Amino acid sequence: MIYAAPNTEGSKVHYKERYANYIGGEWVPPVRGQYFENLSPVTGRPFCAIPRSTSEDIEKALDAAHAAKDGWGRTPPAERAAVLQRVADAMQANLEVLAVSETWDNGKPIRETLAADLPLAIDHFRYFASVLRAEEGSMAELDPQTVAYHVKEPLGVVAQIIPWNFPLLMAAWKLAPALAAGNCVVMKPAEQTPATILLFAEIVGHLLPKGVLNIVNGFGVEAGKPLAESPRVAKVAFTGETTTGRLIMQYASENLIPVTLELGGKSPNVFFADVMDKDDAFRSKALEGFAMFALNQGEVCTCPSRALIERSIYEPFLDLAVARTRGTEPGNPLDTATKLGAQASNDQLEKILSYIDIGKKEGAKLRTGGERVRLPGDLAGGYYVAPTVFEGHNKMRIFQEEIFGPVVSVTSFDGYDDAIAIANDSLYGLGAGVWTRSVHTAYRAARAIQAGRVWTNCYHLYPAHASFGGYKQSGIGRETHKMMLAHYQQTKNILVSYDENPMGFF
Amino acid sequence: MSEAALDRVACTPEAAAWIRRLRAAHGELMFHQSGGCCDGSSPMCYPQGGFRLGARDVKLGDVEGCPYYIGGHQWERWKHTTLLLDVVPGRGGGFSLEAPEGVRFIVRSDVCAP
């Protein structure tokens, strides 16, 4: 089935010509009246105008959030949880609309937005609605007359800067825990993918008290920077890359506020020899695990972009893996049969091609792919890349830097120790995969690899209630788990004496 | 921070033209090479001093009179390559100054002796 393109007859989605910012429950045009054209990576053509906001718009959003924060922070947990459940219900009722929009804005295949982005985002609101109800403080009797109570309180107004690879899901990852914990949010979506979050606000905005959620679109330097620098935010959450991550920490150091950062990775996917012991479902699952580098066109912080294959099975396994990859050519993202869609932007496409170029110059061997794909008709201007498999060694740039495209760099290893050494020879430590039939090897390897998430005999699952975050330069903090609530809360200690008598010191 | 320029970075005429244009609008500029995801593995262009350099940042050289830096750990893994700053039509990228103009700086690379 092929979904009709947005803004054409029969489509689930008809965008406005021009959008405003969502501030204080109202649609507010940008103060300076500037807009930018939003392009679809599916066709390379513009489809709506988005506010090119500036610090004045950020200040308006902060005003609205501050006006709302005391009321929302005092709203009983049962009521806050009910609001989050209603948000989830409204998203569920509009799942196809949001999925089609996300595909049009980002370029990812509709089968992913229907089966992953949207269901996961919806579940995220349900998950945090649930854990919020189970939250409680603590009391400790320090001696028979002295009691320490620990109470969780919201931070207040928080800033969230969202990436473009899973625009709505990443917004949900940040928004659900922040709202659950009783905070008000000023959010700056990525300028590459600003549209679906606006449809989200149209669908769920009325369910939230005014000012609890504020969305200001624009460019990083003009809107993201004044938000991240603002002394009026109590915390900044950012997903992106290392230089901007450092910059956000520099701003936070001036305001002495906390940050959570998710900054990417170069995730190793380790295949031990015993995966080839039998030609069975598990072997097929492992090959699928290899091909997962193409999920979301490789635009995933945890893309398994380094495949490490034990030498004794290297050639036969790689032959099968490359064959599996060849079934994944790019196609129309709105076709439910398409597995590989468009890269999110032209500069992303150019960056991927520049990495394919340096891979060749470094002497890596190209097994398949390695080029831009021109699709026919309306899709000719879109940004498509063939799934690409390189063979090389771990010191090459294509093994060390996140390409953020459908490109996997493959190397071999000799035994367990070598596997772990190569896996950990990276600046990053966000995700990793381990594939083996041995529970002993699986557990040892999972513990030895320095990464926040080690998928073991699986890959690319993102359920709520499994924590996600980075070791090393991959960031600070954890998402997608109830522990995330603590990243959006203060701890209040109330230390009470129930002794009527003076201490006798003075 | 290492001030000894390594002469490992150059720029295309198109990138140089954009640097001059951005300098006219924003004053003196600097570049920092990013790593990691999304807009990572790309150069970031800031007003001079807009990014505070750390003790381990390395200066790779100057492009059109603007210093170009990279984190020391990242340089350890890039030092067998030279960088060529280029510019392409694009849409955003961190807090880099050129993004609102509808262009994006990117790096192209070549292999050299470390």
XYZ file of C-alpha atoms in Angstrom, chain B residues 3-111:
109
model
C 48.207 26.644 19.527
C 50.712 25.098 17.132
C 48.768 24.956 13.890
C 49.156 21.629 12.164
C 48.227 22.869 8.702
C 45.818 19.996 8.247
C 42.795 21.931 7.079
C 42.022 23.946 3.950
C 38.834 25.259 2.406
C 37.196 25.403 -0.989
C 36.621 28.779 -2.693
C 32.887 28.382 -2.008
C 33.496 27.833 1.710
C 35.896 30.805 1.770
C 33.226 33.016 0.216
C 30.739 31.974 2.886
C 33.273 32.595 5.649
C 33.788 36.152 4.360
C 30.041 36.706 4.205
C 29.481 35.349 7.733
C 32.413 37.377 9.073
C 30.869 40.536 7.659
C 27.662 39.747 9.565
C 29.019 38.271 12.815
C 32.621 39.458 13.225
C 35.645 37.210 13.675
C 34.862 33.485 13.510
C 36.176 30.142 14.705
C 35.483 26.529 13.748
C 35.234 23.452 15.949
C 35.021 19.993 14.421
C 32.183 18.029 15.985
C 31.830 14.297 16.441
C 28.965 12.011 17.345
C 25.451 11.825 16.070
C 22.895 13.857 14.112
C 24.777 16.981 13.080
C 28.047 15.429 14.242
C 31.149 14.606 12.247
C 30.648 18.127 10.888
C 32.304 21.497 11.434
C 30.638 24.070 13.664
C 31.173 27.757 12.925
C 30.918 30.189 15.863
C 31.757 33.799 16.612
C 35.349 33.955 17.860
C 35.238 32.963 21.544
C 31.693 31.628 21.248
C 33.009 28.171 22.065
C 35.373 27.899 25.009
C 38.380 25.816 24.072
C 39.649 23.200 26.458
C 43.149 22.107 27.349
C 43.012 19.186 24.930
C 41.587 20.926 21.873
C 43.979 20.950 18.936
C 44.300 23.667 16.330
C 44.382 22.144 12.885
C 45.104 25.361 11.035
C 43.304 28.402 9.684
C 40.632 28.621 7.015
C 40.230 32.046 5.395
C 41.839 33.515 8.522
C 39.645 31.642 11.009
C 41.155 29.107 13.437
C 39.886 25.531 13.105
C 39.957 23.254 16.167
C 39.137 19.666 17.038
C 38.933 17.821 20.345
C 42.223 16.109 21.184
C 40.724 12.647 21.618
C 38.994 12.933 18.283
C 42.157 14.164 16.601
C 44.025 11.075 17.817
C 41.657 9.075 15.620
C 41.631 11.502 12.686
C 45.294 12.426 12.467
C 46.061 10.301 9.427
C 43.762 12.553 7.410
C 43.581 16.124 6.144
C 40.353 18.093 6.066
C 38.895 20.241 3.307
C 36.123 22.536 4.469
C 33.343 22.759 1.908
C 29.801 24.070 1.864
C 26.596 22.497 0.509
C 22.918 23.464 0.464
C 21.611 22.353 3.828
C 19.193 22.745 6.634
C 20.488 23.424 10.091
C 23.224 21.968 12.208
C 23.795 22.551 15.916
C 24.375 26.228 16.693
C 26.526 26.767 13.614
C 26.231 30.287 12.191
C 25.657 29.441 8.533
C 22.566 27.249 9.048
C 19.907 29.989 8.747
C 21.394 30.911 5.350
C 20.291 27.568 3.878
C 23.816 26.199 3.626
C 25.889 23.869 5.742
C 29.639 23.510 6.103
C 30.883 19.948 5.721
C 34.350 18.406 5.631
C 35.815 16.296 2.898
C 38.895 14.317 3.809
C 42.020 12.868 2.346
C 44.591 10.423 3.680
